[in-house]
Coordinates of N, CA and C in Angstrom, one line a residue:
X1 N 23.4 -14.7 11.0 CA 22.7 -14.1 9.9 C 22.9 -12.6 9.8
X2 N 23.2 -12.1 8.7 CA 23.5 -10.7 8.5 C 22.3 -9.8 8.7
X3 N 22.5 -8.6 9.2 CA 21.4 -7.7 9.6 C 20.5 -7.4 8.5
X4 N 20.9 -7.2 7.2 CA 20.0 -6.9 6.1 C 19.1 -8.1 5.9
X5 N 19.7 -9.4 5.9 CA 18.8 -10.5 5.7 C 17.8 -10.7 6.8
X6 N 18.2 -10.5 8.0 CA 17.3 -10.6 9.1 C 16.2 -9.5 9.0
X7 N 16.6 -8.3 8.7 CA 15.6 -7.2 8.6 C 14.6 -7.5 7.4
X8 N 15.2 -8.0 6.3 CA 14.4 -8.3 5.1 C 13.4 -9.5 5.5
X9 N 13.9 -10.5 6.2 CA 13.0 -11.6 6.6 C 11.8 -11.1 7.5
X10 N 12.2 -10.2 8.4 CA 11.1 -9.7 9.3 C 10.1 -8.8 8.5
X11 N 10.6 -8.0 7.6 CA 9.7 -7.2 6.8 C 8.9 -8.0 5.8
X12 N 9.5 -9.1 5.3 CA 8.8 -10.0 4.4 C 7.6 -10.7 5.1
X13 N 7.8 -11.1 6.4 CA 6.7 -11.7 7.1 C 5.6 -10.7 7.4
X14 N 6.0 -9.4 7.7 CA 5.1 -8.4 7.9 C 4.2 -8.1 6.7
X15 N 4.9 -8.0 5.5 CA 4.2 -7.6 4.3 C 3.3 -8.7 3.9
X16 N 3.7 -10.0 4.1 CA 2.8 -11.1 3.7 C 1.5 -11.1 4.5
X17 N 1.7 -10.8 5.8 CA 0.5 -10.8 6.7 C -0.4 -9.6 6.4
X18 N 0.3 -8.4 6.2 CA -0.5 -7.2 6.0 C -1.2 -7.2 4.6
X19 N -0.5 -7.5 3.6 CA -1.1 -7.6 2.2 C -2.1 -8.7 2.1
X20 N -1.7 -9.9 2.6 CA -2.7 -11.0 2.6 C -3.9 -10.7 3.4
X21 N -3.8 -10.0 4.5 CA -5.0 -9.6 5.3 C -5.8 -8.6 4.6
X22 N -5.2 -7.7 3.9 CA -6.0 -6.7 3.1 C -6.7 -7.4 1.9
X23 N -6.1 -8.4 1.3 CA -6.7 -9.2 0.3 C -8.0 -9.9 0.9
X24 N -7.8 -10.5 2.0 CA -8.9 -11.3 2.7 C -10.0 -10.3 3.0
X25 N -9.7 -9.2 3.5 CA -10.8 -8.2 3.9 C -11.5 -7.8 2.6
X26 N -10.7 -7.6 1.5 CA -11.4 -7.2 0.2 C -12.3 -8.4 -0.3
X27 N -11.8 -9.6 -0.1 CA -12.6 -10.8 -0.5 C -13.9 -10.8 0.3
X28 N -13.9 -10.5 1.6 CA -15.1 -10.5 2.4 C -16.0 -9.4 2.0
X29 N -15.4 -8.2 1.8 CA -16.2 -7.0 1.4 C -16.9 -7.3 0.0
X30 N -16.2 -7.9 -0.9 CA -16.8 -8.3 -2.2 C -17.9 -9.2 -2.0
X31 N -17.7 -10.2 -1.1 CA -18.8 -11.2 -0.9 C -20.0 -10.5 -0.3
X32 N -19.8 -9.6 0.6 CA -20.9 -8.8 1.2 C -21.6 -7.9 0.2
X33 N -20.8 -7.3 -0.7 CA -21.4 -6.4 -1.7 C -22.3 -7.2 -2.7
X34 N -21.9 -8.4 -3.0 CA -22.6 -9.3 -3.9 C -24.0 -9.7 -3.3
X35 N -24.1 -9.7 -2.0 CA -25.3 -10.1 -1.4 C -26.1 -8.9 -0.9
X36 N -25.5 -7.7 -0.9 CA -26.2 -6.5 -0.3 C -26.9 -5.7 -1.3
X37 N -27.0 -4.4 -1.0 CA -27.6 -3.4 -1.9 C -26.9 -3.2 -3.2
X38 N -25.6 -3.4 -3.2 CA -24.8 -3.2 -4.4 C -24.9 -4.3 -5.4
X39 N -25.5 -5.4 -5.0 CA -25.6 -6.6 -5.9 C -26.1 -6.3 -7.3
X40 N -27.1 -5.5 -7.4 CA -27.7 -5.1 -8.7 C -26.7 -4.3 -9.5
X41 N -26.0 -3.4 -8.9 CA -25.0 -2.6 -9.6 C -23.8 -3.3 -10.1
X42 N -23.3 -4.3 -9.3 CA -22.1 -5.0 -9.7 C -22.4 -6.2 -10.5
X43 N -23.6 -6.4 -10.9 CA -23.9 -7.5 -11.8 C -24.0 -7.1 -13.2
X44 N -23.7 -5.9 -13.6 CA -23.7 -5.5 -15.0 C -22.7 -6.1 -15.8
X45 N -22.9 -6.1 -17.1 CA -21.9 -6.7 -18.0 C -20.5 -6.0 -18.0
X46 N -20.6 -4.6 -17.8 CA -19.4 -3.8 -17.8 C -18.6 -4.2 -16.5
X47 N -19.2 -4.3 -15.4 CA -18.5 -4.7 -14.2 C -17.9 -6.1 -14.3
X48 N -18.7 -7.0 -14.8 CA -18.2 -8.4 -15.0 C -16.9 -8.4 -15.9
X49 N -16.9 -7.6 -17.0 CA -15.7 -7.5 -17.8 C -14.5 -7.0 -17.0
X50 N -14.8 -6.0 -16.2 CA -13.7 -5.4 -15.4 C -13.2 -6.5 -14.4
X51 N -14.1 -7.2 -13.8 CA -13.7 -8.2 -12.8 C -12.9 -9.3 -13.5
X52 N -13.3 -9.7 -14.7 CA -12.5 -10.8 -15.4 C -11.2 -10.3 -15.8
X53 N -11.1 -9.0 -16.2 CA -9.8 -8.5 -16.5 C -8.8 -8.4 -15.3
X54 N -9.4 -8.0 -14.2 CA -8.6 -8.0 -13.0 C -8.2 -9.4 -12.5
X55 N -9.1 -10.3 -12.6 CA -8.8 -11.7 -12.3 C -7.6 -12.2 -13.2
X56 N -7.7 -11.9 -14.4 CA -6.7 -12.4 -15.4 C -5.4 -11.7 -15.4
X57 N -5.4 -10.3 -15.4 CA -4.2 -9.5 -15.6 C -3.8 -8.7 -14.4
X58 N -4.5 -8.9 -13.3 CA -4.2 -8.1 -12.1 C -3.0 -8.5 -11.3
X59 N -2.5 -9.7 -11.5 CA -1.3 -10.2 -10.7 C -0.1 -9.3 -10.9
X60 N 0.3 -8.9 -12.2 CA 1.4 -8.1 -12.3 C 1.2 -6.7 -11.7
X61 N 0.0 -6.2 -11.7 CA -0.3 -4.9 -11.0 C -0.1 -5.1 -9.5
X62 N -0.5 -6.2 -8.9 CA -0.3 -6.4 -7.5 C 1.2 -6.5 -7.2
X63 N 1.9 -7.2 -8.0 CA 3.4 -7.4 -7.7 C 4.1 -6.0 -7.8
X64 N 3.8 -5.2 -8.8 CA 4.4 -3.9 -9.0 C 3.9 -2.9 -7.9
X65 N 2.7 -3.1 -7.4 CA 2.2 -2.1 -6.5 C 3.0 -2.1 -5.2
X66 N 3.8 -3.1 -4.9 CA 4.6 -3.1 -3.7 C 5.8 -2.1 -3.9
X67 N 6.1 -1.7 -5.1 CA 7.2 -0.7 -5.3 C 6.6 0.7 -5.2
X68 N 5.3 0.9 -4.9 CA 4.7 2.2 -4.9 C 4.4 2.5 -3.4
X69 N 4.1 3.8 -3.2 CA 3.7 4.2 -1.8 C 2.2 4.6 -1.9
X70 N 1.4 3.9 -1.1 CA 0.0 4.2 -1.0 C -0.9 3.4 -2.0
X71 N -0.4 2.8 -3.0 CA -1.2 2.1 -4.0 C -1.3 0.6 -3.6
X72 N -0.3 0.1 -2.9 CA -0.3 -1.3 -2.6 C -1.5 -1.8 -1.8
X73 N -2.0 -1.1 -0.9 CA -3.2 -1.5 -0.1 C -4.4 -1.5 -1.0
X74 N -4.6 -0.5 -1.8 CA -5.7 -0.5 -2.7 C -5.6 -1.7 -3.7
X75 N -4.5 -2.0 -4.2 CA -4.3 -3.1 -5.2 C -4.7 -4.4 -4.6
X76 N -4.2 -4.6 -3.3 CA -4.5 -5.9 -2.7 C -6.0 -6.0 -2.3
X77 N -6.6 -4.9 -1.8 CA -8.0 -4.9 -1.5 C -8.8 -5.2 -2.8
X78 N -8.5 -4.5 -3.8 CA -9.2 -4.6 -5.1 C -9.1 -6.1 -5.6
X79 N -7.9 -6.6 -5.5 CA -7.7 -8.0 -6.0 C -8.6 -8.9 -5.2
X80 N -8.7 -8.7 -3.9 CA -9.6 -9.5 -3.1 C -11.1 -9.3 -3.4
X81 N -11.5 -8.1 -3.5 CA -12.9 -7.8 -3.7 C -13.3 -8.2 -5.1
X82 N -12.4 -8.3 -6.1 CA -12.7 -8.7 -7.4 C -12.5 -10.2 -7.7
X83 N -12.2 -10.9 -6.6 CA -12.1 -12.3 -6.6 C -10.9 -12.9 -7.5
X84 N -9.8 -12.2 -7.4 CA -8.6 -12.7 -8.1 C -8.3 -14.1 -7.6
X85 N -8.1 -15.1 -8.4 CA -7.8 -16.5 -7.9 C -6.5 -16.5 -7.1
X86 N -6.5 -17.3 -6.1 CA -5.3 -17.4 -5.3 C -4.1 -17.9 -6.1
X87 N -4.4 -18.7 -7.1 CA -3.3 -19.2 -7.9 C -2.6 -18.1 -8.7
X88 N -3.2 -17.0 -8.9 CA -2.6 -15.8 -9.5 C -2.1 -14.8 -8.4
X89 N -2.9 -14.7 -7.4 CA -2.6 -13.6 -6.4 C -1.3 -14.0 -5.5
X90 N -1.3 -15.2 -5.1 CA -0.2 -15.6 -4.2 C 1.2 -15.4 -4.8
X91 N 1.4 -15.9 -6.1 CA 2.8 -15.6 -6.6 C 3.1 -14.1 -6.7
X92 N 2.1 -13.3 -7.0 CA 2.3 -11.8 -7.1 C 2.6 -11.3 -5.7
X93 N 1.9 -11.8 -4.7 CA 2.2 -11.4 -3.3 C 3.6 -11.8 -2.9
X94 N 4.0 -13.0 -3.2 CA 5.3 -13.5 -2.8 C 6.5 -12.7 -3.5
X95 N 6.3 -12.5 -4.8 CA 7.3 -11.7 -5.5 C 7.3 -10.3 -5.2
X96 N 6.2 -9.6 -5.2 CA 6.1 -8.2 -4.8 C 6.5 -7.9 -3.4
X97 N 6.1 -8.8 -2.5 CA 6.5 -8.6 -1.1 C 8.0 -8.8 -0.9
X98 N 8.6 -9.7 -1.6 CA 10.0 -9.9 -1.5 C 10.8 -8.7 -2.0
X99 N 10.3 -8.1 -3.1 CA 10.9 -6.9 -3.6 C 10.8 -5.7 -2.6
X100 N 9.6 -5.6 -2.0 CA 9.4 -4.5 -1.0 C 10.3 -4.7 0.2
X101 N 10.3 -5.9 0.7 CA 11.1 -6.2 1.9 C 12.6 -5.9 1.7
X102 N 13.1 -6.4 0.5 CA 14.6 -6.1 0.2 C 14.9 -4.7 0.0
X103 N 14.0 -4.0 -0.7 CA 14.2 -2.5 -0.9 C 14.2 -1.8 0.4
X104 N 13.2 -2.0 1.3 CA 13.1 -1.3 2.5 C 14.2 -1.7 3.5
X105 N 14.6 -3.0 3.5 CA 15.7 -3.4 4.4 C 17.0 -2.8 4.0
X106 N 17.3 -2.8 2.7 CA 18.6 -2.2 2.3 C 18.7 -0.7 2.5
X107 N 17.6 -0.1 2.0 CA 17.5 1.4 2.1 C 17.5 1.8 3.6
X108 N 16.7 1.2 4.4 CA 16.5 1.5 5.8 C 17.8 1.3 6.6
X109 N 18.5 0.2 6.4 CA 19.7 0.0 7.1 C 20.8 0.9 6.6
X110 N 20.8 1.1 5.3 CA 21.8 2.1 4.7 C 21.6 3.5 5.3
X111 N 20.4 3.9 5.5 CA 20.2 5.3 6.0 C 20.6 5.3 7.5
X112 N 20.3 4.3 8.2 CA 20.7 4.2 9.7 C 22.2 4.2 9.8
X113 N 22.9 3.4 9.0 CA 24.3 3.4 9.1 C 25.0 4.7 8.7
X114 N 24.4 5.4 7.7 CA 24.9 6.7 7.3 C 24.7 7.7 8.5
X115 N 23.6 7.7 9.1 CA 23.3 8.6 10.2 C 24.3 8.2 11.4
X116 N 24.5 7.0 11.6 CA 25.4 6.6 12.7 C 26.8 7.1 12.4
X117 N 27.3 6.9 11.1 CA 28.6 7.4 10.8 C 28.7 8.9 10.9
X118 N 27.7 9.6 10.5 CA 27.7 11.1 10.6 C 27.8 11.6 12.0
X119 N 27.1 10.9 12.9 CA 27.0 11.3 14.2 C 28.0 10.6 15.2
X120 N 28.8 9.8 14.7 CA 29.8 9.0 15.5 C 30.7 10.0 16.2
X121 N 30.7 10.0 17.5 CA 31.6 11.0 18.2 C 31.1 12.4 18.3
X122 N 30.0 12.7 17.5 CA 29.5 14.0 17.5 C 28.0 13.9 17.7
X123 N 27.6 13.8 18.9 CA 26.2 13.6 19.3 C 25.3 14.8 18.8
X124 N 25.9 15.9 18.8 CA 25.1 17.1 18.4 C 24.6 17.0 17.0
X125 N 25.4 16.4 16.1 CA 25.0 16.2 14.7 C 23.9 15.2 14.6
X126 N 24.0 14.1 15.3 CA 23.0 13.1 15.4 C 21.6 13.7 15.9
X127 N 21.7 14.4 17.0 CA 20.5 15.0 17.6 C 19.9 16.0 16.6
X128 N 20.8 16.8 16.0 CA 20.3 17.8 15.0 C 19.6 17.1 13.8
X129 N 20.2 16.1 13.3 CA 19.6 15.4 12.2 C 18.2 14.8 12.5
X130 N 18.1 14.1 13.7 CA 16.8 13.6 14.1 C 15.8 14.7 14.3
X131 N 16.2 15.8 14.9 CA 15.4 16.9 15.2 C 14.9 17.5 13.9
X132 N 15.8 17.7 12.9 CA 15.4 18.3 11.6 C 14.4 17.4 10.9
X133 N 14.6 16.1 11.0 CA 13.7 15.1 10.4 C 12.3 15.2 11.0
X134 N 12.3 15.2 12.3 CA 11.0 15.3 13.0 C 10.3 16.6 12.8
X135 N 11.0 17.7 12.8 CA 10.4 19.0 12.4 C 9.8 19.0 11.0
X136 N 10.6 18.4 10.1 CA 10.1 18.3 8.7 C 8.8 17.5 8.6
X137 N 8.7 16.3 9.3 CA 7.5 15.5 9.3 C 6.4 16.3 9.9
X138 N 6.6 17.0 11.0 CA 5.6 17.8 11.7 C 5.1 18.9 10.8
X139 N 6.0 19.5 10.1 CA 5.7 20.6 9.2 C 4.8 20.1 8.0
X140 N 5.2 19.0 7.4 CA 4.4 18.5 6.3 C 3.0 18.1 6.9
X141 N 2.9 17.5 8.0 CA 1.6 17.1 8.6 C 0.7 18.3 8.8
X142 N 1.3 19.3 9.4 CA 0.5 20.6 9.7 C 0.1 21.2 8.4
X143 N 1.0 21.3 7.4 CA 0.6 21.8 6.1 C -0.5 21.1 5.4
X144 N -0.4 19.8 5.4 CA -1.5 19.0 4.8 C -2.8 19.1 5.5
X145 N -2.7 19.2 6.9 CA -3.9 19.3 7.7 C -4.6 20.6 7.4
X146 N -3.8 21.7 7.3 CA -4.4 23.0 7.0 C -5.0 23.1 5.6
X147 N -4.3 22.4 4.7 CA -4.7 22.4 3.3 C -6.0 21.7 3.2
X148 N -6.1 20.5 3.8 CA -7.3 19.7 3.8 C -8.5 20.4 4.5
X149 N -8.2 21.2 5.6 CA -9.3 21.9 6.3 C -9.8 23.1 5.5
X150 N -8.9 23.7 4.7 CA -9.3 24.9 3.9 C -10.0 24.5 2.6
X151 N -9.8 23.3 2.2 CA -10.4 22.8 0.9 C -12.0 22.9 0.9
X152 N -12.6 22.4 1.9 CA -14.1 22.5 1.9 C -14.6 24.0 1.9
X153 N -13.9 24.9 2.6 CA -14.3 26.3 2.7 C -14.1 26.9 1.3
X154 N -13.1 26.5 0.5 CA -12.9 27.1 -0.8 C -14.0 26.6 -1.7
X155 N -14.3 25.3 -1.6 CA -15.4 24.8 -2.5 C -16.7 25.5 -2.2
X156 N -17.0 25.7 -0.9 CA -18.2 26.4 -0.5 C -18.3 27.8 -1.0
X157 N -17.1 28.5 -0.9 CA -17.0 29.9 -1.4 C -17.3 29.9 -2.9
X158 N -16.8 28.9 -3.7 CA -16.9 28.9 -5.1 C -18.4 28.7 -5.5
X159 N -19.1 27.9 -4.7 CA -20.5 27.5 -5.0 C -21.5 28.7 -4.7
X160 N -21.1 29.6 -3.8 CA -22.0 30.7 -3.5 C -21.8 31.9 -4.4

């Protein structure tokens, strides 16, 4: 079996479990909300219309969400909490998950092969590339952390 197919199969299994699990958690959270304090708020006509729309038209959104970063978890959770029927959810999960797995398998293996070719026989270039990547990730993380930490102070200063 070729490495892209094997990687895609592994990623497909992972995405089916992760997204399906998120859907199940959403389903359970929705069931709890219907019996808890939120039951009165989510029984309005407006909420019911939104729920029916998601149940009916949400499958394409779920499928396309796998091509985004950060939205797919929310889409799967919302599909579960809004009780999207499995007959609509599962095809969206299978199609969207397959697209996600193929995209990440081909892009990921392509990036690794490029890095291997660039650093073949030149260990310094490989180490420098990995170091630059890690420094970039650390820099972004620190920047976002400082930005998030300063946001509440800015809001408090504006209010006074």
